[in-house]
Structures are given as C-alpha cells and as structure tokens.
Short mmCIF file of C-alpha atoms in Angstrom, two decimals:
data_model
loop_
_atom_site.label_atom_id
_atom_site.label_comp_id
_atom_site.label_asym_id
_atom_site.label_seq_id
_atom_site.Cartn_x
_atom_site.Cartn_y
_atom_site.Cartn_z
CA MET A 1442 0.00 0.00 0.00
CA VAL A 1443 1.24 3.47 -0.87
CA GLU A 1444 1.61 5.85 2.06
CA ALA A 1445 2.28 9.59 2.26
CA SER A 1446 5.86 8.97 3.45
CA ASP A 1447 6.57 7.27 0.09
CA PHE A 1448 6.35 10.67 -1.63
CA LYS A 1449 8.78 12.52 0.68
CA PRO A 1450 12.10 13.07 -1.14
CA ALA A 1451 15.27 11.73 0.47
CA LEU A 1452 18.83 13.05 0.17
CA THR A 1453 21.06 10.02 -0.37
CA PRO A 1454 24.37 9.47 -2.19
CA ALA A 1455 22.38 8.17 -5.17
CA VAL A 1456 20.30 11.36 -5.30
CA MET A 1457 23.46 13.46 -5.09
CA ALA A 1458 24.97 11.42 -7.95
CA GLU A 1459 21.91 12.17 -10.07
CA PHE A 1460 22.13 15.88 -9.19
CA VAL A 1461 25.82 16.17 -10.04
CA GLY A 1462 25.44 14.02 -13.17
CA SER A 1463 22.50 16.07 -14.48
CA PHE A 1464 24.30 19.30 -13.64
CA LEU A 1465 27.41 18.25 -15.55
CA LEU A 1466 25.37 16.85 -18.43
CA ALA A 1467 23.48 20.12 -18.89
CA PHE A 1468 26.68 22.13 -18.61
CA LEU A 1469 28.73 19.96 -20.99
CA ALA A 1470 25.90 19.47 -23.50
CA GLY A 1471 25.18 23.20 -23.55
CA ALA A 1472 28.85 23.97 -24.12
CA ALA A 1473 29.06 21.37 -26.89
CA ALA A 1474 25.92 22.72 -28.56
CA ALA A 1475 27.25 26.27 -28.44
CA ASN A 1476 30.43 24.93 -30.05
CA ALA A 1477 28.38 23.66 -33.01
CA ALA A 1478 28.10 27.14 -34.49
CA ASP A 1479 31.86 27.18 -35.10
CA ASN A 1480 32.70 23.50 -35.54
CA GLY A 1481 29.53 21.89 -36.92
CA LEU A 1482 26.97 19.40 -35.75
CA SER A 1483 29.38 16.48 -35.55
CA ALA A 1484 31.50 18.27 -32.92
CA ALA A 1485 28.41 18.97 -30.83
CA ALA A 1486 27.13 15.41 -31.21
CA LEU A 1487 30.51 13.97 -30.25
CA GLY A 1488 30.75 16.26 -27.22
CA VAL A 1489 27.27 15.42 -25.98
CA GLY A 1490 27.76 11.70 -26.65
CA LEU A 1491 31.02 11.58 -24.74
CA ALA A 1492 29.47 13.53 -21.86
CA VAL A 1493 26.52 11.13 -21.64
CA ALA A 1494 28.81 8.09 -21.81
CA MET A 1495 31.21 9.44 -19.19
CA LEU A 1496 28.49 10.54 -16.76
CA THR A 1497 26.40 7.39 -17.16
CA TYR A 1498 29.47 5.22 -16.59
CA THR A 1499 30.41 7.31 -13.55
CA THR A 1500 27.00 7.24 -11.88
CA VAL A 1501 25.64 3.82 -12.89
CA HIS A 1502 27.10 2.05 -9.84
CA ILE A 1503 25.84 4.70 -7.44
CA SER A 1504 22.33 5.50 -8.66
CA GLY A 1505 21.74 3.55 -11.84
CA GLY A 1506 22.97 6.38 -14.08
CA PHE A 1507 19.57 7.65 -15.14
CA LEU A 1508 20.41 11.39 -15.48
CA ASN A 1509 17.06 12.03 -17.19
CA PRO A 1510 13.70 12.57 -15.47
CA ALA A 1511 11.82 10.94 -18.36
CA LEU A 1512 13.95 7.81 -18.08
CA THR A 1513 13.56 7.79 -14.30
CA ALA A 1514 9.77 8.12 -14.59
CA GLY A 1515 9.62 5.32 -17.16
CA VAL A 1516 11.68 2.94 -15.05
CA MET A 1517 9.76 3.91 -11.90
CA ILE A 1518 6.38 3.30 -13.55
CA MET A 1519 7.38 0.10 -15.34
CA GLY A 1520 9.24 -1.29 -12.34
CA GLY A 1521 12.38 -1.98 -14.37
CA ASP A 1522 14.72 -1.39 -11.42
CA LYS A 1523 13.92 -2.79 -7.98
CA ASP A 1524 15.83 0.06 -6.30
CA VAL A 1525 13.76 2.84 -7.93
CA GLY A 1526 10.49 3.00 -6.09
CA ILE A 1527 8.22 6.01 -5.73
CA LYS A 1528 10.34 7.74 -3.07
CA ALA A 1529 13.67 7.22 -4.85
CA GLY A 1530 12.18 8.08 -8.25
CA ILE A 1531 10.72 11.37 -7.05
CA SER A 1532 13.98 12.20 -5.27
CA TYR A 1533 15.95 11.41 -8.45
CA MET A 1534 13.67 13.55 -10.61
CA ILE A 1535 13.86 16.56 -8.27
CA ALA A 1536 17.66 16.25 -8.22
CA GLN A 1537 17.80 15.87 -12.02
CA PHE A 1538 15.61 18.90 -12.70
CA THR A 1539 17.50 21.02 -10.18
CA GLY A 1540 20.93 19.93 -11.41
CA ALA A 1541 20.02 20.52 -15.06
CA ILE A 1542 18.60 23.98 -14.38
CA ILE A 1543 21.68 25.05 -12.42
CA GLY A 1544 23.96 23.58 -15.10
CA ALA A 1545 22.11 25.46 -17.84
CA ILE A 1546 22.32 28.72 -15.89
CA LEU A 1547 26.03 28.22 -15.32
CA VAL A 1548 26.81 27.41 -18.96
CA LYS A 1549 24.82 30.45 -20.07
CA SER A 1550 26.78 32.66 -17.70
CA CYS A 1551 30.12 31.22 -18.90
CA LEU A 1552 29.50 31.56 -22.65
CA PRO A 1553 30.29 34.76 -24.53
CA VAL A 1554 27.38 36.83 -25.83
CA GLU A 1555 28.14 35.78 -29.43
CA ALA A 1556 27.51 32.13 -28.55
CA LEU A 1557 24.15 32.96 -26.99
CA VAL A 1558 22.75 34.75 -30.04
CA HIS A 1559 22.34 31.56 -32.04
CA PRO A 1560 23.93 28.71 -30.10
CA PHE A 1561 22.27 25.87 -32.00
CA VAL A 1562 23.23 26.79 -35.55
CA THR A 1563 24.35 23.71 -37.43
CA LEU A 1564 25.71 23.00 -40.87
CA GLY A 1565 22.93 20.49 -41.55
CA SER A 1566 19.31 21.16 -42.33
CA LEU A 1567 17.39 19.65 -39.42
CA SER A 1568 13.86 20.81 -38.85
CA ASP A 1569 12.00 20.97 -35.53
CA LYS A 1570 10.40 17.61 -36.34
CA HIS A 1571 13.79 15.91 -36.56
CA GLY A 1572 14.71 16.97 -33.05
CA GLU A 1573 11.46 15.68 -31.58
CA GLN A 1574 11.82 12.32 -33.31
CA VAL A 1575 15.42 11.85 -32.22
CA GLY A 1576 14.59 12.79 -28.60
CA VAL A 1577 11.68 10.34 -28.41
CA LEU A 1578 13.77 7.53 -29.90
CA ALA A 1579 16.68 8.17 -27.54
CA VAL A 1580 14.50 8.16 -24.40
CA SER A 1581 12.57 5.07 -25.57
CA ARG A 1582 15.74 3.14 -26.38
CA ARG A 1583 17.41 4.04 -23.09
CA SER A 1584 14.29 3.06 -21.11
CA LEU A 1585 14.26 -0.33 -22.80
CA GLN A 1586 17.97 -0.82 -22.12
CA HIS A 1587 17.50 -0.10 -18.40
CA ALA A 1588 14.52 -2.47 -18.27
CA ASP A 1589 16.56 -5.23 -19.93
CA ILE A 1590 19.52 -4.71 -17.60
CA ALA A 1591 17.29 -4.76 -14.51
CA LYS A 1592 15.58 -8.01 -15.58
CA SER A 1593 18.85 -9.88 -16.13
#
C-alpha cells in the first residue's frame, strides 16, 4: 500500500549522484551545442555523446545512471529497477531537474554573448520535427535498455 511517506524526497548518495550528473550533463551538453556554431553538428554530437557516456558510466554504480527525469519516470512506472520506487524516483527527478537547471544557468553565464545569439546553428538542415523524433527515440531506447539490464 502506498503511504504519504513514500512521496517525501530523500537526500542520499544516489540522489546526489543524479544531481551532479545532471548538472554536468546540462553544462557539458550546452557547451558542446554552443560549439556547433563554429565546428559543426558532428563536434556537438561527439561532445554530448562523450558527456553522456562518461556521466552514465560514472553514476551507474551509485544510482543507476539515469540522469534524465523521463527515463527515471519510465523505469519507476514500469518497475524496471527494484531500487527505484516512488520515493527514490521522485527524489531522483527533483535532483535531475534542479541539477540541469543550475547547469544550464552556469553554462549560459560562462559563454560569450556571441555564442548565446544563435547557439544551435548547425551545418545540416534539421527541422523541428527531426529533433522531436530523435529525442523520443533516444528516451525510448534508453528506457528499454534499463529495463533489460534490470531483468537480467
């Protein structure tokens, strides 16, 4: 039975790992995306990919390496990870949102004004639809990977 205490967030090492990981991911991904204006989409994609790989590898043994509230919600709802119940999932999501917001604010304050005018200019011709499709596929694939890992 679900009780009110299940919804109270807890500050644990796993929650701190999610906070720091989401903070660094937002900071590094924002910096890589701002770099795309000068060096192209492949440089931004490589920077974001390496950041995700590094941070997931670093936090996977502490918290599961979710780093994404959508992934956390999916695993929490589907029950893919026995350690992510309602209380841990809500705590992870609060830490992830907070870390990402602070990381985005910090990267914005560190970048020069020229990078903020049009930070997501690429050499390709992606439309808004492309970004939505890629984001949905990435979250879906990662959710399935976590569910498979948890079942084995």
